[in-house]
CSV table of C-alpha atoms in Angstrom, one decimal:
chain,number,residue,atom,x,y,z
A,14,UNK,CA,1.5,-7.7,-26.6
A,15,UNK,CA,2.4,-7.5,-22.5
A,16,UNK,CA,0.4,-5.1,-19.9
A,17,UNK,CA,3.0,-1.8,-19.2
A,18,UNK,CA,4.0,-2.0,-23.2
A,19,UNK,CA,0.4,-1.0,-23.9
A,20,UNK,CA,0.1,1.1,-21.4
A,21,UNK,CA,2.9,2.9,-22.3
A,22,UNK,CA,1.5,3.5,-25.5
A,23,UNK,CA,-1.6,4.5,-23.7
A,24,UNK,CA,0.1,7.5,-22.2
A,25,UNK,CA,2.1,8.5,-25.4
A,26,UNK,CA,-1.5,8.6,-27.3
A,27,UNK,CA,-2.4,10.9,-24.2
A,28,UNK,CA,-0.1,13.2,-25.0
A,29,UNK,CA,-1.0,14.4,-28.5
A,30,UNK,CA,-4.4,15.0,-27.5
A,31,UNK,CA,-3.7,16.3,-24.4
A,32,UNK,CA,-1.7,19.1,-22.9
A,33,UNK,CA,-1.5,15.3,-19.5
A,34,UNK,CA,1.9,14.1,-19.7
A,35,UNK,CA,2.3,10.8,-17.4
A,36,UNK,CA,5.0,9.2,-19.3
A,37,UNK,CA,7.3,9.9,-16.1
A,38,UNK,CA,4.4,8.8,-13.8
A,39,UNK,CA,5.8,5.7,-11.7
A,40,UNK,CA,4.9,2.1,-14.3
A,41,UNK,CA,3.6,0.3,-11.2
A,42,UNK,CA,0.8,2.7,-10.3
A,43,UNK,CA,0.0,3.8,-13.5
A,44,UNK,CA,-0.5,0.7,-14.1
A,45,UNK,CA,-3.1,0.0,-11.9
A,46,UNK,CA,-5.2,3.2,-12.2
A,47,UNK,CA,-5.5,2.7,-15.9
A,48,UNK,CA,-6.9,-0.9,-15.0
A,49,UNK,CA,-8.6,0.8,-12.7
A,50,UNK,CA,-10.3,2.4,-15.7
A,51,UNK,CA,-10.6,0.1,-18.0
A,52,UNK,CA,-12.6,-2.2,-15.2
A,53,UNK,CA,-14.6,0.8,-14.4
A,54,UNK,CA,-15.9,1.3,-17.9
A,55,UNK,CA,-15.4,-1.9,-18.9
A,56,UNK,CA,-14.2,-0.9,-22.0
A,57,UNK,CA,-11.5,-2.4,-23.8
A,58,UNK,CA,-8.1,-1.0,-24.3
A,59,UNK,CA,-9.5,-0.3,-28.0
A,60,UNK,CA,-11.9,2.1,-27.1
A,61,UNK,CA,-9.7,4.0,-24.6
A,62,UNK,CA,-7.4,4.6,-27.5
A,63,UNK,CA,-10.6,5.7,-29.5
A,64,UNK,CA,-12.8,7.5,-26.9
A,65,UNK,CA,-9.2,9.8,-25.6
A,66,UNK,CA,-8.6,10.7,-29.1
A,67,UNK,CA,-12.2,12.0,-30.4
A,68,UNK,CA,-13.8,13.7,-26.5
A,69,UNK,CA,-12.5,16.0,-24.9
A,70,UNK,CA,-14.5,15.6,-21.6
A,71,UNK,CA,-13.5,11.4,-21.3
A,72,UNK,CA,-10.5,12.5,-21.4
A,73,UNK,CA,-10.7,15.1,-18.5
A,74,UNK,CA,-11.9,11.8,-16.1
A,75,UNK,CA,-9.9,10.1,-16.7
A,76,UNK,CA,-6.8,12.4,-16.2
A,77,UNK,CA,-9.5,12.2,-13.2
A,78,UNK,CA,-9.0,8.8,-12.9
A,79,UNK,CA,-5.3,8.3,-12.5
A,80,UNK,CA,-4.1,11.2,-10.1
A,81,UNK,CA,-5.2,9.7,-6.6
A,82,UNK,CA,-7.4,12.4,-4.8
A,83,UNK,CA,-7.0,10.8,-1.1
A,84,UNK,CA,-6.8,13.5,1.9
A,85,UNK,CA,-7.6,14.8,5.6
A,86,UNK,CA,-8.0,16.8,7.6
A,87,UNK,CA,-4.8,16.5,9.8
A,88,UNK,CA,-3.7,14.4,8.4
A,89,UNK,CA,-0.9,13.0,11.1
A,90,UNK,CA,-1.8,14.7,14.1
A,91,UNK,CA,1.7,15.3,15.2
A,92,UNK,CA,3.0,16.4,12.4
A,93,UNK,CA,1.2,20.0,13.0
A,94,UNK,CA,3.2,20.1,16.0
A,95,UNK,CA,6.9,19.2,15.0
A,96,UNK,CA,5.6,21.7,11.7
A,97,UNK,CA,5.1,24.3,14.9
A,98,UNK,CA,8.6,23.4,15.9
A,99,UNK,CA,10.7,23.2,13.2
A,100,UNK,CA,8.8,26.2,11.3
A,101,UNK,CA,6.5,28.8,12.1
A,102,UNK,CA,8.2,29.7,16.0
A,103,UNK,CA,11.0,31.2,13.2
A,104,UNK,CA,8.0,32.8,11.3
A,105,UNK,CA,5.7,34.7,13.8
A,106,UNK,CA,8.0,37.5,13.3
A,107,UNK,CA,8.0,38.2,9.5
A,108,UNK,CA,5.1,40.4,8.0
A,109,UNK,CA,4.5,38.1,5.3
A,110,UNK,CA,4.4,34.7,4.9
A,111,UNK,CA,3.4,31.7,1.6
A,112,UNK,CA,2.5,29.3,1.6
A,113,UNK,CA,2.0,26.7,-1.6
A,114,UNK,CA,-0.1,23.3,-0.9
A,115,UNK,CA,1.1,21.9,-4.0
A,116,UNK,CA,-1.2,18.5,-5.7
A,117,UNK,CA,-4.1,20.0,-2.0
A,118,UNK,CA,-6.6,17.3,-3.8
A,119,UNK,CA,-9.9,18.8,-2.1
A,120,UNK,CA,-8.2,21.2,0.0
A,121,UNK,CA,-8.7,20.1,3.7
A,122,UNK,CA,-5.1,20.4,3.9
A,123,UNK,CA,-5.0,23.6,3.3
A,124,UNK,CA,-7.5,24.2,5.9
A,125,UNK,CA,-6.0,22.6,8.6
A,126,UNK,CA,-3.2,24.4,7.7
A,127,UNK,CA,-5.7,28.3,7.8
A,128,UNK,CA,-7.2,26.9,11.3
A,129,UNK,CA,-3.8,25.8,13.2
A,130,UNK,CA,-2.3,29.3,11.5
A,131,UNK,CA,-5.0,31.6,13.0
A,132,UNK,CA,-4.5,29.3,16.3
A,133,UNK,CA,-1.3,30.5,16.0
A,134,UNK,CA,-1.9,34.4,15.0
A,135,UNK,CA,-0.4,34.6,11.8
A,136,UNK,CA,-3.2,34.5,9.0
A,137,UNK,CA,-3.6,37.6,9.1
A,138,UNK,CA,0.3,37.3,7.7
A,139,UNK,CA,-0.8,35.1,5.8
A,140,UNK,CA,-0.9,34.3,1.1
A,141,UNK,CA,-2.2,31.2,0.2
A,142,UNK,CA,-2.0,28.4,-2.8
A,143,UNK,CA,-3.1,25.3,-3.0
A,144,UNK,CA,-3.0,23.8,-6.3
A,145,UNK,CA,-4.3,20.1,-8.5
A,146,UNK,CA,-4.2,18.9,-11.5
A,147,UNK,CA,-7.8,17.8,-10.6
A,148,UNK,CA,-10.3,20.1,-11.5
A,149,UNK,CA,-12.8,19.0,-10.3
A,150,UNK,CA,-10.9,18.8,-6.9
A,151,UNK,CA,-11.0,22.4,-7.4
A,152,UNK,CA,-14.0,22.6,-7.3
A,153,UNK,CA,-14.5,21.9,-4.3
A,154,UNK,CA,-11.6,23.5,-2.2
A,155,UNK,CA,-13.7,26.6,-3.5
A,156,UNK,CA,-16.6,25.3,-2.5
A,157,UNK,CA,-14.8,24.7,0.8
A,158,UNK,CA,-17.6,21.8,1.2
A,159,UNK,CA,-16.7,18.1,3.5
A,160,UNK,CA,-18.1,15.2,3.9
A,161,UNK,CA,-19.3,15.2,7.2
A,162,UNK,CA,-19.2,11.4,9.1
A,163,UNK,CA,-15.9,10.3,7.6
A,164,UNK,CA,-14.2,13.4,8.3
A,165,UNK,CA,-15.3,13.6,12.0
A,166,UNK,CA,-13.0,10.9,12.7
A,167,UNK,CA,-10.1,12.5,11.7
A,168,UNK,CA,-11.0,15.6,13.6
A,169,UNK,CA,-11.3,13.4,17.2
A,170,UNK,CA,-7.8,12.0,16.3
A,171,UNK,CA,-6.6,15.9,16.2
A,172,UNK,CA,-8.7,17.5,19.2
A,173,UNK,CA,-6.9,13.9,21.0
A,174,UNK,CA,-3.3,14.7,19.3
A,175,UNK,CA,-3.1,17.7,20.3
A,176,UNK,CA,-4.0,17.5,24.1
A,177,UNK,CA,-1.3,15.0,23.8
A,178,UNK,CA,0.8,17.7,22.6
A,179,UNK,CA,-1.0,20.6,22.2
A,180,UNK,CA,1.1,23.5,19.3
A,181,UNK,CA,2.7,26.5,22.1
A,182,UNK,CA,0.2,25.9,24.5
A,183,UNK,CA,-3.3,25.8,22.4
A,184,UNK,CA,-4.2,22.4,24.0
A,185,UNK,CA,-7.4,22.4,21.9
A,186,UNK,CA,-9.7,23.9,19.4
A,187,UNK,CA,-13.4,25.0,19.1
A,188,UNK,CA,-14.3,23.4,15.3
A,189,UNK,CA,-17.3,25.3,15.5
A,190,UNK,CA,-15.2,28.6,15.0
A,191,UNK,CA,-14.7,27.0,11.8
A,192,UNK,CA,-16.6,24.7,10.2
A,193,UNK,CA,-21.1,24.5,10.0
A,194,UNK,CA,-21.3,21.0,11.2
A,195,UNK,CA,-24.1,20.2,9.2
A,196,UNK,CA,-26.3,17.0,10.7
A,197,UNK,CA,-29.1,17.2,8.2
A,198,UNK,CA,-27.6,17.0,5.1
A,199,UNK,CA,-24.0,15.5,5.8
A,200,UNK,CA,-21.4,18.3,5.0
A,201,UNK,CA,-18.6,20.1,7.1
A,202,UNK,CA,-19.4,23.3,5.8
A,203,UNK,CA,-15.6,26.2,6.2
A,204,UNK,CA,-17.1,29.3,7.7
A,205,UNK,CA,-15.5,31.8,6.0
A,206,UNK,CA,-12.9,33.1,8.5
A,207,UNK,CA,-10.7,30.5,7.0
A,208,UNK,CA,-13.0,29.7,3.5
A,209,UNK,CA,-11.7,33.2,1.7
A,210,UNK,CA,-8.5,33.2,2.6
A,211,UNK,CA,-6.5,30.6,0.0
A,212,UNK,CA,-6.9,31.2,-3.8
A,213,UNK,CA,-7.3,27.6,-5.4
A,214,UNK,CA,-6.2,27.0,-9.3
A,215,UNK,CA,-6.3,23.9,-11.4
A,216,UNK,CA,-2.3,23.6,-12.0
A,217,UNK,CA,-0.6,19.8,-13.3
A,218,UNK,CA,3.1,20.6,-11.7
A,219,UNK,CA,4.5,17.9,-13.3
A,220,UNK,CA,3.8,20.3,-17.2
A,221,UNK,CA,2.8,23.1,-16.7
A,222,UNK,CA,4.5,26.8,-16.0
A,223,UNK,CA,4.0,27.5,-12.1
A,224,UNK,CA,1.2,30.6,-12.3
A,225,UNK,CA,2.3,32.6,-9.6
A,226,UNK,CA,5.7,34.8,-8.9
A,227,UNK,CA,5.4,33.7,-4.6
A,228,UNK,CA,8.5,32.5,-3.3
A,229,UNK,CA,7.7,30.4,-1.0
A,230,UNK,CA,8.8,30.5,2.9
A,231,UNK,CA,6.4,27.2,3.2
A,232,UNK,CA,5.6,24.3,0.3
A,233,UNK,CA,3.7,21.9,1.3
A,234,UNK,CA,3.8,18.7,-1.1
A,235,UNK,CA,2.5,15.2,0.6
A,236,UNK,CA,2.3,11.6,-0.6
A,237,UNK,CA,2.0,13.9,-4.4
A,238,UNK,CA,5.6,12.7,-5.5
A,239,UNK,CA,5.5,8.4,-4.4
A,240,UNK,CA,3.6,8.4,-7.4
A,241,UNK,CA,6.5,9.8,-9.8
A,242,UNK,CA,9.6,8.2,-10.4
A,243,UNK,CA,12.5,9.2,-9.5
A,244,UNK,CA,14.1,12.2,-12.6
A,245,UNK,CA,10.7,13.3,-13.0
A,246,UNK,CA,10.9,13.4,-9.3
A,247,UNK,CA,14.1,15.7,-8.7
A,248,UNK,CA,12.6,18.1,-11.4
A,249,UNK,CA,9.5,18.9,-9.1
A,250,UNK,CA,12.5,19.6,-6.1
A,251,UNK,CA,14.3,21.7,-8.5
A,252,UNK,CA,11.8,23.7,-9.3
A,253,UNK,CA,10.5,23.7,-5.7
A,254,UNK,CA,14.2,24.7,-4.4
A,255,UNK,CA,13.9,27.3,-6.9
A,256,UNK,CA,10.2,28.8,-5.7
A,257,UNK,CA,11.8,29.2,-2.0
A,258,UNK,CA,12.3,31.5,0.2
A,259,UNK,CA,16.6,30.2,1.6
A,260,UNK,CA,15.4,28.7,4.3
A,261,UNK,CA,12.9,27.9,3.6
A,262,UNK,CA,11.0,24.3,3.7
A,263,UNK,CA,8.9,21.3,2.2
A,264,UNK,CA,6.6,20.0,4.2
A,265,UNK,CA,6.1,15.9,2.3
A,266,UNK,CA,3.9,12.9,3.6
A,267,UNK,CA,5.3,11.2,6.4
A,268,UNK,CA,6.4,8.9,4.7
A,269,UNK,CA,9.0,10.1,1.5
A,270,UNK,CA,12.6,10.7,1.0
A,271,UNK,CA,14.7,13.1,-0.8
A,272,UNK,CA,17.3,12.1,-3.3
A,273,UNK,CA,19.2,12.9,-5.4
A,274,UNK,CA,21.8,15.8,-6.3
A,275,UNK,CA,18.5,18.4,-4.5
A,276,UNK,CA,19.7,16.4,-1.6
A,277,UNK,CA,22.2,18.5,-1.2
A,278,UNK,CA,20.3,21.7,-1.0
A,279,UNK,CA,18.3,20.8,1.9
A,280,UNK,CA,19.0,20.0,5.0
A,281,UNK,CA,16.4,17.7,7.2
A,282,UNK,CA,14.9,19.5,9.7
A,283,UNK,CA,12.3,17.1,12.2
A,284,UNK,CA,9.9,16.0,9.2
A,285,UNK,CA,10.8,18.8,7.4
A,286,UNK,CA,13.3,20.2,4.9
A,287,UNK,CA,14.9,22.9,5.1
A,288,UNK,CA,16.5,25.0,1.3
A,289,UNK,CA,20.7,25.3,2.2
A,290,UNK,CA,20.9,28.6,1.4
A,291,UNK,CA,24.8,27.5,-0.5
A,292,UNK,CA,26.1,29.3,-3.2
A,293,UNK,CA,25.2,27.5,-5.7
A,294,UNK,CA,26.5,28.2,-9.3
A,295,UNK,CA,24.5,27.6,-12.0
A,296,UNK,CA,27.1,26.4,-14.3
B,11,UNK,CA,25.4,-19.8,-0.9
B,12,UNK,CA,23.1,-18.9,-3.7
B,13,UNK,CA,19.5,-18.4,-1.5
B,14,UNK,CA,17.3,-19.7,-3.4
B,15,UNK,CA,14.3,-17.3,-1.8
B,16,UNK,CA,14.3,-13.7,-2.5
B,17,UNK,CA,11.4,-12.8,0.0
B,18,UNK,CA,8.3,-13.8,2.3
B,19,UNK,CA,6.2,-11.9,2.9
B,20,UNK,CA,3.3,-11.4,5.7
B,21,UNK,CA,0.2,-10.7,5.5
B,22,UNK,CA,-2.2,-10.2,8.5
B,23,UNK,CA,-5.2,-9.1,10.4
B,24,UNK,CA,-7.7,-9.0,13.5
B,25,UNK,CA,-5.7,-11.2,15.9
B,26,UNK,CA,-1.8,-11.1,13.8
B,27,UNK,CA,0.0,-8.8,16.0
B,28,UNK,CA,0.9,-12.0,18.1
B,29,UNK,CA,1.1,-13.9,16.0
B,30,UNK,CA,3.9,-11.9,13.9
B,31,UNK,CA,6.1,-11.0,17.3
B,32,UNK,CA,5.9,-14.2,18.6
B,33,UNK,CA,7.0,-15.2,14.9
B,34,UNK,CA,10.0,-12.2,14.7
B,35,UNK,CA,10.8,-13.5,18.8
B,36,UNK,CA,11.7,-16.7,17.1
B,37,UNK,CA,13.5,-16.4,13.9
B,38,UNK,CA,16.6,-16.7,13.6
B,39,UNK,CA,18.7,-13.6,14.1
B,40,UNK,CA,20.3,-14.5,11.7
B,41,UNK,CA,17.9,-15.2,8.8
B,42,UNK,CA,18.5,-13.9,5.3
B,43,UNK,CA,15.6,-12.5,3.7
B,44,UNK,CA,13.9,-9.8,4.4
B,45,UNK,CA,10.0,-9.8,5.6
B,46,UNK,CA,7.6,-7.6,3.9
B,47,UNK,CA,4.5,-7.2,6.9
B,48,UNK,CA,0.9,-6.0,5.7
B,49,UNK,CA,-0.7,-5.6,8.9
B,50,UNK,CA,-4.0,-4.1,9.8
B,51,UNK,CA,-5.4,-1.2,12.0
B,52,UNK,CA,-7.3,-0.1,14.0
B,53,UNK,CA,-8.8,3.3,12.3
B,54,UNK,CA,-7.9,5.5,15.3
B,55,UNK,CA,-5.0,3.5,16.5
B,56,UNK,CA,-1.9,4.1,13.9
B,57,UNK,CA,0.8,5.2,16.0
B,58,UNK,CA,2.6,2.6,17.8
B,59,UNK,CA,2.5,-0.3,16.3
B,60,UNK,CA,6.4,-1.1,14.6
B,61,UNK,CA,7.3,0.1,17.8
B,62,UNK,CA,5.3,-2.6,19.1
B,63,UNK,CA,6.3,-5.6,16.9
B,64,UNK,CA,10.5,-3.9,17.4
B,65,UNK,CA,10.3,-5.2,21.1
B,66,UNK,CA,10.5,-8.6,20.9
B,67,UNK,CA,11.7,-8.5,17.5
B,68,UNK,CA,15.5,-10.6,16.6
B,69,UNK,CA,15.4,-7.9,13.7
B,70,UNK,CA,15.5,-4.9,13.4
B,71,UNK,CA,12.0,-3.5,11.9
B,72,UNK,CA,11.3,-1.2,9.5
B,73,UNK,CA,8.9,1.0,8.2
B,74,UNK,CA,10.0,1.6,5.2
B,75,UNK,CA,10.3,4.3,2.9
B,76,UNK,CA,8.5,5.1,-0.7
B,77,UNK,CA,11.2,4.0,-3.0
B,78,UNK,CA,13.5,2.0,-0.7
B,79,UNK,CA,15.2,-0.9,-1.3
B,80,UNK,CA,15.0,-4.0,0.0
B,81,UNK,CA,17.3,-5.2,2.1
B,82,UNK,CA,18.3,-8.6,3.0
B,83,UNK,CA,17.3,-9.5,7.5
B,84,UNK,CA,15.9,-7.3,7.5
B,85,UNK,CA,11.7,-6.6,8.5
B,86,UNK,CA,9.3,-3.4,7.0
B,87,UNK,CA,5.7,-3.2,7.9
B,88,UNK,CA,3.9,-1.6,5.6
B,89,UNK,CA,3.7,1.6,7.4
B,90,UNK,CA,-0.1,3.1,8.7
B,91,UNK,CA,-2.3,5.1,6.6
B,92,UNK,CA,-1.3,3.7,2.7
B,93,UNK,CA,-0.5,1.0,0.5
B,94,UNK,CA,2.7,-1.2,0.4
B,95,UNK,CA,3.6,-2.4,-3.9
B,96,UNK,CA,6.7,-4.3,-4.8
B,97,UNK,CA,8.1,-1.7,-7.3
B,98,UNK,CA,9.0,-3.1,-10.9
B,99,UNK,CA,12.3,-2.3,-9.9
B,100,UNK,CA,12.5,-4.3,-7.1
B,101,UNK,CA,12.1,-1.2,-4.6
B,102,UNK,CA,9.3,-0.2,-2.0
B,103,UNK,CA,6.8,1.7,-3.6
B,104,UNK,CA,3.7,3.1,-1.7
B,105,UNK,CA,0.7,4.5,-2.3
B,106,UNK,CA,-2.5,6.8,-0.6
B,107,UNK,CA,-5.4,4.9,-4.0
B,108,UNK,CA,-8.5,4.7,-2.4
B,109,UNK,CA,-8.7,0.9,-0.3
B,110,UNK,CA,-9.5,-1.9,-1.2
B,111,UNK,CA,-11.2,-4.5,0.7
B,112,UNK,CA,-11.6,-1.7,3.2
B,113,UNK,CA,-8.7,-1.2,4.3
B,114,UNK,CA,-5.9,0.3,3.9
B,115,UNK,CA,-2.9,-0.9,3.5
B,116,UNK,CA,-3.9,-4.2,2.0
B,117,UNK,CA,-2.6,-7.5,1.8
B,118,UNK,CA,-3.7,-8.3,-1.8
B,119,UNK,CA,-1.6,-5.1,-2.8
B,120,UNK,CA,1.7,-6.3,-0.8
B,121,UNK,CA,0.8,-10.0,-1.6
B,122,UNK,CA,-0.5,-9.4,-6.1
B,123,UNK,CA,2.9,-6.7,-6.8
B,124,UNK,CA,5.7,-9.3,-5.0
B,125,UNK,CA,4.5,-12.1,-6.6
B,126,UNK,CA,4.9,-10.3,-10.4
B,127,UNK,CA,8.2,-9.4,-8.3
B,128,UNK,CA,9.7,-12.0,-7.1
B,129,UNK,CA,7.1,-14.5,-9.4
B,130,UNK,CA,8.2,-18.9,-7.3
B,131,UNK,CA,11.2,-16.9,-5.5
B,132,UNK,CA,9.2,-15.8,-2.3
B,133,UNK,CA,6.7,-17.4,0.3
B,134,UNK,CA,3.7,-15.7,1.4
B,135,UNK,CA,2.4,-15.4,4.4
B,136,UNK,CA,-1.6,-15.2,5.7
B,137,UNK,CA,-2.2,-15.3,9.1
B,138,UNK,CA,-5.3,-14.3,11.3
B,139,UNK,CA,-8.1,-12.0,10.0
B,140,UNK,CA,-11.3,-11.6,10.1
B,141,UNK,CA,-12.1,-10.0,5.9
B,142,UNK,CA,-10.9,-11.7,2.3
B,143,UNK,CA,-8.2,-9.9,2.3
B,144,UNK,CA,-5.0,-11.7,0.8
B,145,UNK,CA,-6.6,-14.2,-0.9
B,146,UNK,CA,-6.0,-12.3,-4.5
B,147,UNK,CA,-3.1,-11.1,-3.4
B,148,UNK,CA,-1.6,-15.4,-1.9
B,149,UNK,CA,-3.1,-17.2,-5.5
B,150,UNK,CA,-0.8,-14.3,-7.2
B,151,UNK,CA,1.3,-16.4,-5.6
B,152,UNK,CA,0.9,-19.2,-5.5
B,153,UNK,CA,0.0,-18.8,-9.5
B,154,UNK,CA,3.2,-18.1,-10.1
B,155,UNK,CA,4.4,-20.9,-9.0
B,156,UNK,CA,6.1,-19.5,-4.8
B,157,UNK,CA,5.2,-20.7,-2.0
B,158,UNK,CA,2.2,-20.7,0.7
B,159,UNK,CA,1.7,-20.8,3.7
B,160,UNK,CA,-1.7,-20.5,4.9
B,161,UNK,CA,-2.1,-20.0,9.1
B,162,UNK,CA,-4.6,-23.4,10.2
B,163,UNK,CA,-7.4,-21.8,10.9
B,164,UNK,CA,-7.8,-23.5,15.2
B,165,UNK,CA,-5.0,-22.1,15.8
B,166,UNK,CA,-6.6,-18.6,14.5
B,167,UNK,CA,-8.3,-16.3,16.9
B,168,UNK,CA,-10.4,-15.2,14.1
B,169,UNK,CA,-10.0,-18.1,11.0
B,170,UNK,CA,-11.9,-15.5,9.1
B,171,UNK,CA,-8.9,-14.4,6.4
B,172,UNK,CA,-7.2,-17.7,6.3
B,173,UNK,CA,-10.9,-19.5,5.3
B,174,UNK,CA,-11.1,-17.5,2.8
B,175,UNK,CA,-7.4,-18.0,1.4
B,176,UNK,CA,-8.3,-22.1,1.3
B,177,UNK,CA,-10.8,-21.5,-1.2
B,178,UNK,CA,-8.9,-19.3,-3.7
B,179,UNK,CA,-6.0,-22.4,-3.6
B,180,UNK,CA,-4.3,-24.9,-2.4
B,181,UNK,CA,-1.3,-23.8,-0.3
B,182,UNK,CA,1.8,-25.0,0.0
B,183,UNK,CA,1.6,-25.7,3.3
B,184,UNK,CA,-1.7,-24.9,6.2
B,185,UNK,CA,0.9,-24.1,10.0
B,186,UNK,CA,0.2,-23.4,13.2
B,187,UNK,CA,1.9,-20.4,14.1
B,188,UNK,CA,5.6,-22.6,15.9
B,189,UNK,CA,4.4,-24.8,12.2
B,190,UNK,CA,5.2,-21.0,10.6
B,191,UNK,CA,8.2,-20.6,12.2
B,192,UNK,CA,10.3,-23.6,12.0
B,193,UNK,CA,8.8,-23.8,8.6
B,194,UNK,CA,11.2,-20.7,8.0
B,195,UNK,CA,13.8,-21.1,10.1
B,196,UNK,CA,14.5,-23.8,8.2
B,197,UNK,CA,15.8,-21.1,5.3
B,198,UNK,CA,17.9,-19.2,7.2
């Protein structure tokens, strides 16, 4: 049996024993992830099937391995200036601002955003939610504790970018206000001023109902949909669309576009997609 | 006319910027195949590469989006901080999964996924560079009977990458940058 087919069969098996459904993840990416699991655990396809049927803890590990957990502080430094120009400037006069980071991984982008919001004087009016399928990542996000050495590079890159392209006059940020830099333990710890603000919830974007009633002004979903096939992407675009205020904004990864029907329901403005306020029959 | 090949995929690392610039400045402006570039970038210099390569290129160079269709006559550059794959349906896909050979984008990922899709109908090119990325990908292309061109180590700024590939596989040809240009242009 060819490998791709074997992986499909495994995903069907996984679906039977768990709430997770990866059948609409993109083929090549899911194949790579499963290949990696077989290699890392040094097990055969049959053994993977067996353990999935009997060992719930193992299944959680598989799910954590399938999902990709890359995130950085201030990934794509220029984005934050554009976000101000296209979004935050218009939210300045709103009484409350709701933001959802869908697929937030360990929350580094959530914390980056909280810092920007605080610098702009908007933090007190903002509610921020972060969700991810991976329980381990949500736990880390809640702790606000990250590796120092790796993240120092991103903070320096952002500082340099800010000097060149200030955000509403802000050309430098004192990061000591937001983090404890613990060199001996190589950790970067978010201080309460940002750590206590967001709600982090484990949530599977694909199969679970959205865990909050709130509608959003801004949804971050960066480099998550690249792992989904086009039909699943369309479902998620609908879900975001329905969960946003008119004029609300969706921020995808730097090299992600929108396709399908919902593309017509958003307009691109700089790097963000704004929800159109068009009249829209349900049938 | 039906073309024998469907794509050229080029990997390069240290020293490859000037070689790629040279290739694209001398390539036939009517070159009929898509050219896909996977070049390592320095960690702290993430932007500006596509602009730099575009300066002298005869063909327009873009960084593709996820799920973008591959179009002949265009040059595609793997975006910074993403792996670039060819999907099973022949479109591009991007990923932020872990670096491979300390690299994201990784040349192995781009070359290997290309070899699965294009099989014998592609030309893989490996240029100067300082690590072993790309060797496995070139082997995959050779195994699928695609054409493989390795830059002559004597003409490389850093010859580790071509040498690692030559240790793992026997390419169709070992060529200087001018030789690579001539080889590609005779396809046009």
